Short mmCIF file of C-alpha atoms in Angstrom, two decimals:
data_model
loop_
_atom_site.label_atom_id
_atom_site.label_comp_id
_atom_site.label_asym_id
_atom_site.label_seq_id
_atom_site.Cartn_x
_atom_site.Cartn_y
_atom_site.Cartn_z
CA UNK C 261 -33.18 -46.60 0.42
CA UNK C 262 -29.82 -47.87 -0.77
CA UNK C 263 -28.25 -48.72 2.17
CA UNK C 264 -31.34 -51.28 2.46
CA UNK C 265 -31.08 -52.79 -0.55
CA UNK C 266 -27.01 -53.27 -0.45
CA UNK C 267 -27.75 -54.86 2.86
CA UNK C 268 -30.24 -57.05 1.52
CA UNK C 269 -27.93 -58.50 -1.09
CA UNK C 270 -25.09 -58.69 1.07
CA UNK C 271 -27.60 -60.58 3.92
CA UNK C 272 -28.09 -62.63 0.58
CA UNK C 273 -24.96 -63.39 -0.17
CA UNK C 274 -23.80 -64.32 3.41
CA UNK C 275 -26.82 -67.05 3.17
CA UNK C 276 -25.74 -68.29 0.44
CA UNK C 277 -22.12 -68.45 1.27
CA UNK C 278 -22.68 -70.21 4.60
CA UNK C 279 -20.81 -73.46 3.86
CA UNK C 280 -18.03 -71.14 1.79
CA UNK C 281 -17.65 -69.63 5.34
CA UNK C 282 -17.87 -72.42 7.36
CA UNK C 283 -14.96 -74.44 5.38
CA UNK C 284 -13.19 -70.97 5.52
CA UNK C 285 -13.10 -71.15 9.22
CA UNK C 286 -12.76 -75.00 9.57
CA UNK C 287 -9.44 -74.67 8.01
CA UNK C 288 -8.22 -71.39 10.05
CA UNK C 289 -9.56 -68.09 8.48
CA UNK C 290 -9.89 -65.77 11.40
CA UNK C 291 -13.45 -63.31 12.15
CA UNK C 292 -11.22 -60.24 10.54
CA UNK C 293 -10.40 -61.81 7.14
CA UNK C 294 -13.82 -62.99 6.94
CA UNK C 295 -15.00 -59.50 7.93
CA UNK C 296 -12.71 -57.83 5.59
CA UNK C 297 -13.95 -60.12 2.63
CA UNK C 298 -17.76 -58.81 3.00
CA UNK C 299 -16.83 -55.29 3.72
CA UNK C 300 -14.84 -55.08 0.39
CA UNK C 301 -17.27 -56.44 -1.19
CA UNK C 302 -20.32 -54.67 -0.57
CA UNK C 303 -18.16 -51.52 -1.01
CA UNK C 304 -16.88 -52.32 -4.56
CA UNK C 305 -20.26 -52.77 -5.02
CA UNK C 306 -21.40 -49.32 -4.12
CA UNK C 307 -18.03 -48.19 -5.81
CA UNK C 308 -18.76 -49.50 -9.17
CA UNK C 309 -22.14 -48.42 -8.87
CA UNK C 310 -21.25 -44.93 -8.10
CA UNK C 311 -19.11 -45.09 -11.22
CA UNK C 312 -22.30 -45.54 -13.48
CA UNK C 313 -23.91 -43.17 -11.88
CA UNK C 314 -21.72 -41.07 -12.39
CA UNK C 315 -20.63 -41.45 -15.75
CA UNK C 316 -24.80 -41.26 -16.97
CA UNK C 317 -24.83 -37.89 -14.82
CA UNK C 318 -21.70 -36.52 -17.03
CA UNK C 319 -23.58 -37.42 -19.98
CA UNK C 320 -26.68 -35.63 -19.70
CA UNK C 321 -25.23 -32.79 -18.32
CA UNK C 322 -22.85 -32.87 -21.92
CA UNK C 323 -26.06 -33.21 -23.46
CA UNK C 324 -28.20 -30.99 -21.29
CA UNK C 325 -24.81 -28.35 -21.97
CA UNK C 326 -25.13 -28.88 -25.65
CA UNK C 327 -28.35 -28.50 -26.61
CA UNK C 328 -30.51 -26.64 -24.37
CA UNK C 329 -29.12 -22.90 -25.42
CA UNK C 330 -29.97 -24.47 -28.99
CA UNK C 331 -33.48 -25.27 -28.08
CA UNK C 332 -34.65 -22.87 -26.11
CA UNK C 333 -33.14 -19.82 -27.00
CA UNK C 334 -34.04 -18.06 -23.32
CA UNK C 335 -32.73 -20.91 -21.45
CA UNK C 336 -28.73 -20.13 -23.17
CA UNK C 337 -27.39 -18.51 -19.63
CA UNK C 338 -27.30 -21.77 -18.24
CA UNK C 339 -24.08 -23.71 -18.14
CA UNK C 340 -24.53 -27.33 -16.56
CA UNK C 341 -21.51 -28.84 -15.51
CA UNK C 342 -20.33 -31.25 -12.70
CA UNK C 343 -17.41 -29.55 -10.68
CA UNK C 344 -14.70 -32.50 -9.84
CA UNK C 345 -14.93 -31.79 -5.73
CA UNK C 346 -18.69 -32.99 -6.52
CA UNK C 347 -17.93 -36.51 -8.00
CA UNK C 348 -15.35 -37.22 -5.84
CA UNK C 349 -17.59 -36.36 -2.66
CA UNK C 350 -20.32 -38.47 -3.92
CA UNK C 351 -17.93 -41.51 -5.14
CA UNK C 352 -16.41 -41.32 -1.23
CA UNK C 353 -19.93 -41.14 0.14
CA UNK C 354 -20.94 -44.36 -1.79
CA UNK C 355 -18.21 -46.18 -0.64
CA UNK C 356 -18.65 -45.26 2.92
CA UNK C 357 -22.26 -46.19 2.68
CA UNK C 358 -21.64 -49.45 1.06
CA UNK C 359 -19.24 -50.35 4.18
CA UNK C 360 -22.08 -49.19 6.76
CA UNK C 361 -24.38 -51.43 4.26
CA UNK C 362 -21.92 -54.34 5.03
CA UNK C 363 -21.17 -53.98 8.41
CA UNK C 364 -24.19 -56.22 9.81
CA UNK C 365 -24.53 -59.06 7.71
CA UNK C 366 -20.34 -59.22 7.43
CA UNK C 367 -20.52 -59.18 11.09
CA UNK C 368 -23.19 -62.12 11.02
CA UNK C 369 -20.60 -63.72 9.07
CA UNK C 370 -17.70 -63.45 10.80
CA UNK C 371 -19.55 -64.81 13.70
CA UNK C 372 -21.16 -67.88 12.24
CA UNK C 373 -19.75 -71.04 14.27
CA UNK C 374 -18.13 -73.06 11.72
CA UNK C 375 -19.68 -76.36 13.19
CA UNK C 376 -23.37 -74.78 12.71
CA UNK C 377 -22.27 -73.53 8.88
CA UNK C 378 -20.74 -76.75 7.47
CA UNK C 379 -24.25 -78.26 8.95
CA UNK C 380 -26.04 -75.05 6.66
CA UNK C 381 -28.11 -77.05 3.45
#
């Protein structure tokens, strides 16, 4: 479900980028800079997003660490925690997802004649 969304805003923001693009390549950016840009982007979105994630996950399992043995009494065996192999597995995964995410529309991009773009209202 993600992935879909992340490509959705990244579609987005190659639409609305068009002429940015087109005056890019006018004046001699090449498809792999242009490429480069959206991949980047879309994963430093899915970076930054995996650090919120990840820093509310760390917080309720403090919380859920501190105060369930004090609430229910039966329930004190368990010790929550988040090993550090887990978030950096899941921080790697987002970014590699965010660059799949971006690989379409940054590919539409790259591609976009710059004639047809500077045309783009």
């Amino acid at each position: 479900v993600g992935i879909i969304g992340i490509m959705n805003i990244m579609f987005v923001s190659v639409t609305e980028r068009t002429k940015e693009i087109g005056i890019r390549k006018a004046i001699g950016a090449r498809k792999r800079s242009i490429l480069l840009q959206f991949l980047v982007e879309s994963s430093t979105l899915c970076f930054m997003g995996a650090l919120i994630s990840l820093a509310g996950c760390s917080l309720l399992v403090f919380l859920a660490a501190t105060y369930i043995p004090t609430i229910w009494e039966g329930w004190a065996f368990l010790k929550p925690y988040l090993p550090m192999e887990l978030l950096l597995i899941a921080t790697i995964v987002s970014v590699i997802v965010g660059m799949l995410a971006g690989l379409i529309p940054a590919l539409r991009a790259a591609n976009l004649n710059p004639v047809d773009a500077l045309r783009y209202e």
